[in-house]
Amino acid sequence: GENVEQHPSTLSVQEGDSAVIKCTYSDSASNYFPWYKQELGKRPQLIIDIRSNVGEKKDQRIAVTLNKTAKHFSLHITETQPEDSAVYFCAAGPSGGSYIPTFGRGTSLIVHP
Amino acid sequence: EAGVVQSPRYKIIEKKQPVAFWCNPISGHNTLYWYRQNLGQGPELLIRYENEEAVDDSQLPKDRFSAERLKGVDSTLKIQPAELGDSAVYLCASSAYSFGTGAYEQYFGPGTRLTVT
């Protein structure tokens, strides 16, 4: 089955700095890579995703890159704000016919004002 | 559009007692998932339904856990009897195909935080 590794487990930055969270996956059949943001006591919310036929996707201050050859994908947050503080999860899985994502262990992002 | 609904939000029970969680997925989402999330970890799949059929339950501890999705809409997850190690957040999610992304987008409910004492 799929195995997703996520690093770092904790990331502390100053407001305005950039933050990068990295994930690796093991199953070459995975072709859909979503990222979720989970604030304390709340549900995981989909913030951005990428498919394997795309190398990079950007949505305002958030971008995701994918290196399918190396089985790496990363979340980039620019101009971080205190409200970006949360736990971020990456996931990987096949998206055709059925969707069973495997999640990383999460990164706790702390943005200091 | 209403999101995934779960109840109760919190539950405290003593070990060996039964407990049940309820989930109502987003309307039209045929796929429903139950996850368990331990503190500081990502969600781990317990069971996945396609309509009313459980198609992936390999991670469900069947000696004490059971689930059903009658009529292919609402679902319940039951634990009987509960053990101390079952304390966790139980998340329900549903998914549907997005023509925008060309993939199945998954949406989570708020979860039920279970504490077994």
PDB file of C-alpha atoms in Angstrom:
ATOM      1  CA  GLY A   1       0.000   0.000   0.000  1.00  0.00           C
ATOM      2  CA  GLU A   2       0.837   3.663  -0.083  1.00  0.00           C
ATOM      3  CA  ASN A   3       3.194   5.183   2.489  1.00  0.00           C
ATOM      4  CA  VAL A   4       3.347   8.969   2.904  1.00  0.00           C
ATOM      5  CA  GLU A   5       6.119  10.644   4.846  1.00  0.00           C
ATOM      6  CA  GLN A   6       5.762  14.301   5.846  1.00  0.00           C
ATOM      7  CA  HIS A   7       8.401  16.717   7.145  1.00  0.00           C
ATOM      8  CA  PRO A   8       8.911  18.664   9.277  1.00  0.00           C
ATOM      9  CA  SER A   9       6.576  17.708  12.085  1.00  0.00           C
ATOM     10  CA  THR A  10       6.768  21.267  13.456  1.00  0.00           C
ATOM     11  CA  LEU A  11       7.574  24.475  11.635  1.00  0.00           C
ATOM     12  CA  SER A  12       7.904  27.853  13.315  1.00  0.00           C
ATOM     13  CA  VAL A  13       8.222  31.023  11.210  1.00  0.00           C
ATOM     14  CA  GLN A  14       7.908  34.755  11.605  1.00  0.00           C
ATOM     15  CA  GLU A  15       4.974  36.547  10.038  1.00  0.00           C
ATOM     16  CA  GLY A  16       5.799  37.407   6.450  1.00  0.00           C
ATOM     17  CA  ASP A  17       8.274  34.576   5.979  1.00  0.00           C
ATOM     18  CA  SER A  18       7.697  31.631   3.670  1.00  0.00           C
ATOM     19  CA  ALA A  19       6.938  28.115   4.850  1.00  0.00           C
ATOM     20  CA  VAL A  20       7.627  24.881   3.014  1.00  0.00           C
ATOM     21  CA  ILE A  21       6.276  21.461   3.944  1.00  0.00           C
ATOM     22  CA  LYS A  22       7.513  18.386   2.110  1.00  0.00           C
ATOM     23  CA  CYS A  23       6.007  14.965   1.523  1.00  0.00           C
ATOM     24  CA  THR A  24       7.151  11.802  -0.169  1.00  0.00           C
ATOM     25  CA  TYR A  25       5.053   8.891  -1.302  1.00  0.00           C
ATOM     26  CA  SER A  26       5.821   5.335  -2.293  1.00  0.00           C
ATOM     27  CA  ASP A  27       3.098   4.112  -4.664  1.00  0.00           C
ATOM     28  CA  SER A  28       3.658   5.108  -8.275  1.00  0.00           C
ATOM     29  CA  ALA A  29      -0.074   4.520  -8.893  1.00  0.00           C
ATOM     30  CA  SER A  30      -0.905   7.593  -6.807  1.00  0.00           C
ATOM     31  CA  ASN A  31      -1.872  10.475  -9.032  1.00  0.00           C
ATOM     32  CA  TYR A  32      -3.789  12.867  -6.793  1.00  0.00           C
ATOM     33  CA  PHE A  33      -2.133  14.877  -4.024  1.00  0.00           C
ATOM     34  CA  PRO A  34      -4.347  17.053  -1.810  1.00  0.00           C
ATOM     35  CA  TRP A  35      -3.310  19.229   1.099  1.00  0.00           C
ATOM     36  CA  TYR A  36      -5.503  19.827   4.115  1.00  0.00           C
ATOM     37  CA  LYS A  37      -5.412  22.486   6.815  1.00  0.00           C
ATOM     38  CA  GLN A  38      -6.734  21.559  10.246  1.00  0.00           C
ATOM     39  CA  GLU A  39      -7.173  24.222  12.872  1.00  0.00           C
ATOM     40  CA  LEU A  40      -7.329  23.167  16.489  1.00  0.00           C
ATOM     41  CA  GLY A  41     -10.520  21.269  17.206  1.00  0.00           C
ATOM     42  CA  LYS A  42     -11.809  21.642  13.652  1.00  0.00           C
ATOM     43  CA  ARG A  43     -12.166  19.442  10.615  1.00  0.00           C
ATOM     44  CA  PRO A  44      -9.452  19.022   7.983  1.00  0.00           C
ATOM     45  CA  GLN A  45     -10.222  21.342   5.085  1.00  0.00           C
ATOM     46  CA  LEU A  46      -8.970  20.914   1.550  1.00  0.00           C
ATOM     47  CA  ILE A  47      -6.844  23.944   0.642  1.00  0.00           C
ATOM     48  CA  ILE A  48      -5.137  22.925  -2.592  1.00  0.00           C
ATOM     49  CA  ASP A  49      -4.506  19.808  -4.638  1.00  0.00           C
ATOM     50  CA  ILE A  50      -2.504  18.703  -7.633  1.00  0.00           C
ATOM     51  CA  ARG A  51      -2.716  15.884 -10.112  1.00  0.00           C
ATOM     52  CA  SER A  52       0.239  14.007 -11.508  1.00  0.00           C
ATOM     53  CA  ASN A  53      -0.092  15.536 -14.961  1.00  0.00           C
ATOM     54  CA  VAL A  54       0.733  18.957 -13.484  1.00  0.00           C
ATOM     55  CA  GLY A  55       4.060  20.002 -11.962  1.00  0.00           C
ATOM     56  CA  GLU A  56       2.951  23.098 -10.087  1.00  0.00           C
ATOM     57  CA  LYS A  57      -0.270  24.762  -9.032  1.00  0.00           C
ATOM     58  CA  LYS A  58      -0.740  28.108  -7.326  1.00  0.00           C
ATOM     59  CA  ASP A  59      -3.631  29.714  -5.496  1.00  0.00           C
ATOM     60  CA  GLN A  60      -2.822  33.173  -4.115  1.00  0.00           C
ATOM     61  CA  ARG A  61      -0.232  32.665  -1.342  1.00  0.00           C
ATOM     62  CA  ILE A  62      -0.317  28.884  -1.558  1.00  0.00           C
ATOM     63  CA  ALA A  63       1.436  26.718  -4.124  1.00  0.00           C
ATOM     64  CA  VAL A  64       2.050  23.020  -4.492  1.00  0.00           C
ATOM     65  CA  THR A  65       4.807  21.399  -6.529  1.00  0.00           C
ATOM     66  CA  LEU A  66       5.077  17.784  -7.608  1.00  0.00           C
ATOM     67  CA  ASN A  67       8.078  15.783  -8.741  1.00  0.00           C
ATOM     68  CA  LYS A  68       6.545  12.514  -9.858  1.00  0.00           C
ATOM     69  CA  THR A  69       9.880  10.964 -10.783  1.00  0.00           C
ATOM     70  CA  ALA A  70      11.246  11.467  -7.294  1.00  0.00           C
ATOM     71  CA  LYS A  71       7.825  10.932  -5.669  1.00  0.00           C
ATOM     72  CA  HIS A  72       8.050  14.247  -3.839  1.00  0.00           C
ATOM     73  CA  PHE A  73       5.468  16.976  -3.431  1.00  0.00           C
ATOM     74  CA  SER A  74       5.596  20.151  -1.405  1.00  0.00           C
ATOM     75  CA  LEU A  75       3.360  22.885  -0.054  1.00  0.00           C
ATOM     76  CA  HIS A  76       4.665  26.445  -0.205  1.00  0.00           C
ATOM     77  CA  ILE A  77       3.052  29.275   1.734  1.00  0.00           C
ATOM     78  CA  THR A  78       4.377  32.783   1.075  1.00  0.00           C
ATOM     79  CA  GLU A  79       3.884  35.900   3.188  1.00  0.00           C
ATOM     80  CA  THR A  80       2.686  33.841   6.127  1.00  0.00           C
ATOM     81  CA  GLN A  81       0.103  35.298   8.480  1.00  0.00           C
ATOM     82  CA  PRO A  82      -0.814  34.299  12.055  1.00  0.00           C
ATOM     83  CA  GLU A  83      -4.077  32.827  10.756  1.00  0.00           C
ATOM     84  CA  ASP A  84      -2.027  30.337   8.732  1.00  0.00           C
ATOM     85  CA  SER A  85      -1.125  28.669  12.024  1.00  0.00           C
ATOM     86  CA  ALA A  86      -2.605  25.160  11.934  1.00  0.00           C
ATOM     87  CA  VAL A  87      -1.711  21.544  11.263  1.00  0.00           C
ATOM     88  CA  TYR A  88      -1.226  20.772   7.581  1.00  0.00           C
ATOM     89  CA  PHE A  89      -1.644  17.269   6.168  1.00  0.00           C
ATOM     90  CA  CYS A  90      -0.544  15.996   2.816  1.00  0.00           C
ATOM     91  CA  ALA A  91      -2.164  12.970   1.228  1.00  0.00           C
ATOM     92  CA  ALA A  92      -1.604  10.781  -1.796  1.00  0.00           C
ATOM     93  CA  GLY A  93      -3.699   8.255  -3.632  1.00  0.00           C
ATOM     94  CA  PRO A  94      -5.120   7.075  -6.912  1.00  0.00           C
ATOM     95  CA  SER A  95      -8.102   9.044  -8.119  1.00  0.00           C
ATOM     96  CA  GLY A  96      -9.546   6.880 -10.831  1.00  0.00           C
ATOM     97  CA  GLY A  97     -12.591   4.805 -10.044  1.00  0.00           C
ATOM     98  CA  SER A  98     -12.053   4.946  -6.297  1.00  0.00           C
ATOM     99  CA  TYR A  99     -10.275   7.318  -4.010  1.00  0.00           C
ATOM    100  CA  ILE A 100      -8.439   6.083  -0.955  1.00  0.00           C
ATOM    101  CA  PRO A 101      -5.952   8.717   0.175  1.00  0.00           C
ATOM    102  CA  THR A 102      -3.156   7.940   2.587  1.00  0.00           C
ATOM    103  CA  PHE A 103      -2.318  10.825   4.890  1.00  0.00           C
ATOM    104  CA  GLY A 104       0.964  12.087   6.225  1.00  0.00           C
ATOM    105  CA  ARG A 105       1.390  12.579   9.956  1.00  0.00           C
ATOM    106  CA  GLY A 106       0.942  16.330   9.724  1.00  0.00           C
ATOM    107  CA  THR A 107       3.026  19.473  10.180  1.00  0.00           C
ATOM    108  CA  SER A 108       2.204  21.933  12.923  1.00  0.00           C
ATOM    109  CA  LEU A 109       2.841  25.392  11.461  1.00  0.00           C
ATOM    110  CA  ILE A 110       3.231  28.236  13.926  1.00  0.00           C
ATOM    111  CA  VAL A 111       3.385  31.762  12.553  1.00  0.00           C
ATOM    112  CA  HIS A 112       4.652  34.275  15.094  1.00  0.00           C
ATOM    113  CA  PRO A 113       3.340  37.837  14.729  1.00  0.00           C
TER     114      PRO A 113
ATOM    115  CA  GLU B   1     -24.673  23.559   0.447  1.00  0.00           C
ATOM    116  CA  ALA B   2     -24.455  21.749   3.779  1.00  0.00           C
ATOM    117  CA  GLY B   3     -21.217  19.995   4.557  1.00  0.00           C
ATOM    118  CA  VAL B   4     -20.666  16.622   6.154  1.00  0.00           C
ATOM    119  CA  VAL B   5     -22.585  16.442   9.406  1.00  0.00           C
ATOM    120  CA  GLN B   6     -21.566  14.336  12.377  1.00  0.00           C
ATOM    121  CA  SER B   7     -22.985  13.759  15.808  1.00  0.00           C
ATOM    122  CA  PRO B   8     -22.312  13.806  18.615  1.00  0.00           C
ATOM    123  CA  ARG B   9     -19.358  16.203  18.641  1.00  0.00           C
ATOM    124  CA  TYR B  10     -18.071  14.896  21.950  1.00  0.00           C
ATOM    125  CA  LYS B  11     -18.602  11.685  23.851  1.00  0.00           C
ATOM    126  CA  ILE B  12     -17.188  10.497  27.152  1.00  0.00           C
ATOM    127  CA  ILE B  13     -17.825   6.915  28.160  1.00  0.00           C
ATOM    128  CA  GLU B  14     -16.391   4.345  30.502  1.00  0.00           C
ATOM    129  CA  LYS B  15     -14.480   1.414  29.097  1.00  0.00           C
ATOM    130  CA  LYS B  16     -16.554  -1.599  28.128  1.00  0.00           C
ATOM    131  CA  GLN B  17     -19.519   0.628  27.288  1.00  0.00           C
ATOM    132  CA  PRO B  18     -20.923   0.840  23.748  1.00  0.00           C
ATOM    133  CA  VAL B  19     -20.857   4.017  21.675  1.00  0.00           C
ATOM    134  CA  ALA B  20     -22.221   5.024  18.287  1.00  0.00           C
ATOM    135  CA  PHE B  21     -21.382   7.833  15.903  1.00  0.00           C
ATOM    136  CA  TRP B  22     -23.577   9.163  13.127  1.00  0.00           C
ATOM    137  CA  CYS B  23     -22.647  10.763   9.809  1.00  0.00           C
ATOM    138  CA  ASN B  24     -24.638  12.455   7.086  1.00  0.00           C
ATOM    139  CA  PRO B  25     -22.506  13.017   3.965  1.00  0.00           C
ATOM    140  CA  ILE B  26     -22.794  15.780   1.427  1.00  0.00           C
ATOM    141  CA  SER B  27     -25.814  15.239  -0.763  1.00  0.00           C
ATOM    142  CA  GLY B  28     -24.958  13.255  -3.867  1.00  0.00           C
ATOM    143  CA  HIS B  29     -21.640  11.940  -2.549  1.00  0.00           C
ATOM    144  CA  ASN B  30     -21.675   8.206  -3.082  1.00  0.00           C
ATOM    145  CA  THR B  31     -18.405   7.522  -1.279  1.00  0.00           C
ATOM    146  CA  LEU B  32     -18.296   7.737   2.492  1.00  0.00           C
ATOM    147  CA  TYR B  33     -15.286   7.186   4.737  1.00  0.00           C
ATOM    148  CA  TRP B  34     -14.781   6.698   8.433  1.00  0.00           C
ATOM    149  CA  TYR B  35     -11.367   7.696   9.789  1.00  0.00           C
ATOM    150  CA  ARG B  36      -9.782   7.614  13.206  1.00  0.00           C
ATOM    151  CA  GLN B  37      -7.396  10.424  14.087  1.00  0.00           C
ATOM    152  CA  ASN B  38      -5.148  10.060  17.091  1.00  0.00           C
ATOM    153  CA  LEU B  39      -3.554  13.122  18.631  1.00  0.00           C
ATOM    154  CA  GLY B  40      -0.703  14.441  16.528  1.00  0.00           C
ATOM    155  CA  GLN B  41      -1.333  12.092  13.645  1.00  0.00           C
ATOM    156  CA  GLY B  42      -3.090  12.079  10.313  1.00  0.00           C
ATOM    157  CA  PRO B  43      -6.440  10.413   9.710  1.00  0.00           C
ATOM    158  CA  GLU B  44      -6.331   6.631   9.347  1.00  0.00           C
ATOM    159  CA  LEU B  45      -8.990   4.923   7.278  1.00  0.00           C
ATOM    160  CA  LEU B  46     -11.285   2.519   9.097  1.00  0.00           C
ATOM    161  CA  ILE B  47     -13.847   1.795   6.403  1.00  0.00           C
ATOM    162  CA  ARG B  48     -14.989   3.121   3.033  1.00  0.00           C
ATOM    163  CA  TYR B  49     -18.427   2.788   1.478  1.00  0.00           C
ATOM    164  CA  GLU B  50     -19.459   3.046  -2.135  1.00  0.00           C
ATOM    165  CA  ASN B  51     -23.184   3.673  -1.801  1.00  0.00           C
ATOM    166  CA  GLU B  52     -24.337   1.053   0.712  1.00  0.00           C
ATOM    167  CA  GLU B  53     -21.488  -1.378   0.071  1.00  0.00           C
ATOM    168  CA  ALA B  54     -18.440  -1.522   2.326  1.00  0.00           C
ATOM    169  CA  VAL B  55     -15.620  -1.860  -0.188  1.00  0.00           C
ATOM    170  CA  ASP B  56     -12.604  -1.345   2.065  1.00  0.00           C
ATOM    171  CA  ASP B  57     -12.792  -2.365   5.718  1.00  0.00           C
ATOM    172  CA  SER B  58      -9.426  -4.018   6.153  1.00  0.00           C
ATOM    173  CA  GLN B  59      -8.409  -1.559   8.895  1.00  0.00           C
ATOM    174  CA  LEU B  60     -11.629  -1.896  10.890  1.00  0.00           C
ATOM    175  CA  PRO B  61     -11.144  -3.897  14.129  1.00  0.00           C
ATOM    176  CA  LYS B  62     -14.089  -6.147  13.487  1.00  0.00           C
ATOM    177  CA  ASP B  63     -14.125  -7.748  16.901  1.00  0.00           C
ATOM    178  CA  ARG B  64     -15.459  -4.534  18.412  1.00  0.00           C
ATOM    179  CA  PHE B  65     -16.173  -2.093  15.599  1.00  0.00           C
ATOM    180  CA  SER B  66     -19.088  -2.243  13.194  1.00  0.00           C
ATOM    181  CA  ALA B  67     -20.488   0.140  10.638  1.00  0.00           C
ATOM    182  CA  GLU B  68     -23.464   0.386   8.387  1.00  0.00           C
ATOM    183  CA  ARG B  69     -24.751   2.630   5.662  1.00  0.00           C
ATOM    184  CA  LEU B  70     -28.321   1.678   5.047  1.00  0.00           C
ATOM    185  CA  LYS B  71     -29.864   3.168   1.905  1.00  0.00           C
ATOM    186  CA  GLY B  72     -26.473   4.480   0.870  1.00  0.00           C
ATOM    187  CA  VAL B  73     -26.772   7.852   2.615  1.00  0.00           C
ATOM    188  CA  ASP B  74     -26.320   8.187   6.397  1.00  0.00           C
ATOM    189  CA  SER B  75     -23.863   5.974   8.189  1.00  0.00           C
ATOM    190  CA  THR B  76     -23.242   4.854  11.739  1.00  0.00           C
ATOM    191  CA  LEU B  77     -20.044   3.587  13.319  1.00  0.00           C
ATOM    192  CA  LYS B  78     -20.319   1.577  16.513  1.00  0.00           C
ATOM    193  CA  ILE B  79     -17.813   0.416  19.080  1.00  0.00           C
ATOM    194  CA  GLN B  80     -18.789  -2.295  21.517  1.00  0.00           C
ATOM    195  CA  PRO B  81     -17.207  -2.636  23.959  1.00  0.00           C
ATOM    196  CA  ALA B  82     -14.998   0.469  23.993  1.00  0.00           C
ATOM    197  CA  GLU B  83     -11.413   0.257  25.230  1.00  0.00           C
ATOM    198  CA  LEU B  84      -9.132   2.971  26.583  1.00  0.00           C
ATOM    199  CA  GLY B  85      -7.115   2.927  23.361  1.00  0.00           C
ATOM    200  CA  ASP B  86     -10.189   3.872  21.344  1.00  0.00           C
ATOM    201  CA  SER B  87      -9.962   7.448  22.582  1.00  0.00           C
ATOM    202  CA  ALA B  88      -9.509   9.520  19.432  1.00  0.00           C
ATOM    203  CA  VAL B  89     -11.365  11.768  17.025  1.00  0.00           C
ATOM    204  CA  TYR B  90     -13.581   9.837  14.607  1.00  0.00           C
ATOM    205  CA  LEU B  91     -13.916  11.655  11.324  1.00  0.00           C
ATOM    206  CA  CYS B  92     -16.436  11.009   8.615  1.00  0.00           C
ATOM    207  CA  ALA B  93     -15.744  12.182   5.082  1.00  0.00           C
ATOM    208  CA  SER B  94     -17.441  11.960   1.722  1.00  0.00           C
ATOM    209  CA  SER B  95     -16.160  12.433  -1.769  1.00  0.00           C
ATOM    210  CA  ALA B  96     -17.327  13.037  -5.293  1.00  0.00           C
ATOM    211  CA  TYR B  97     -15.648  13.459  -8.647  1.00  0.00           C
ATOM    212  CA  SER B  98     -14.642  17.030  -9.503  1.00  0.00           C
ATOM    213  CA  PHE B  99     -14.491  17.853 -13.183  1.00  0.00           C
ATOM    214  CA  GLY B 100     -12.396  20.879 -12.247  1.00  0.00           C
ATOM    215  CA  THR B 101      -9.538  18.872 -10.805  1.00  0.00           C
ATOM    216  CA  GLY B 102     -10.243  15.612 -12.610  1.00  0.00           C
ATOM    217  CA  ALA B 103     -10.135  13.836  -9.270  1.00  0.00           C
ATOM    218  CA  TYR B 104     -12.286  12.889  -6.343  1.00  0.00           C
ATOM    219  CA  GLU B 105     -12.385  15.720  -3.796  1.00  0.00           C
ATOM    220  CA  GLN B 106     -12.869  14.663  -0.216  1.00  0.00           C
ATOM    221  CA  TYR B 107     -14.655  16.693   2.439  1.00  0.00           C
ATOM    222  CA  PHE B 108     -14.528  16.001   6.153  1.00  0.00           C
ATOM    223  CA  GLY B 109     -17.080  16.352   8.896  1.00  0.00           C
ATOM    224  CA  PRO B 110     -16.237  18.073  12.199  1.00  0.00           C
ATOM    225  CA  GLY B 111     -15.517  14.758  13.900  1.00  0.00           C
ATOM    226  CA  THR B 112     -16.558  13.141  17.156  1.00  0.00           C
ATOM    227  CA  ARG B 113     -14.045  13.365  19.958  1.00  0.00           C
ATOM    228  CA  LEU B 114     -14.314  10.158  21.968  1.00  0.00           C
ATOM    229  CA  THR B 115     -12.827   9.860  25.421  1.00  0.00           C
ATOM    230  CA  VAL B 116     -12.862   6.448  27.055  1.00  0.00           C
ATOM    231  CA  THR B 117     -12.175   6.482  30.792  1.00  0.00           C
TER     232      THR B 117
END
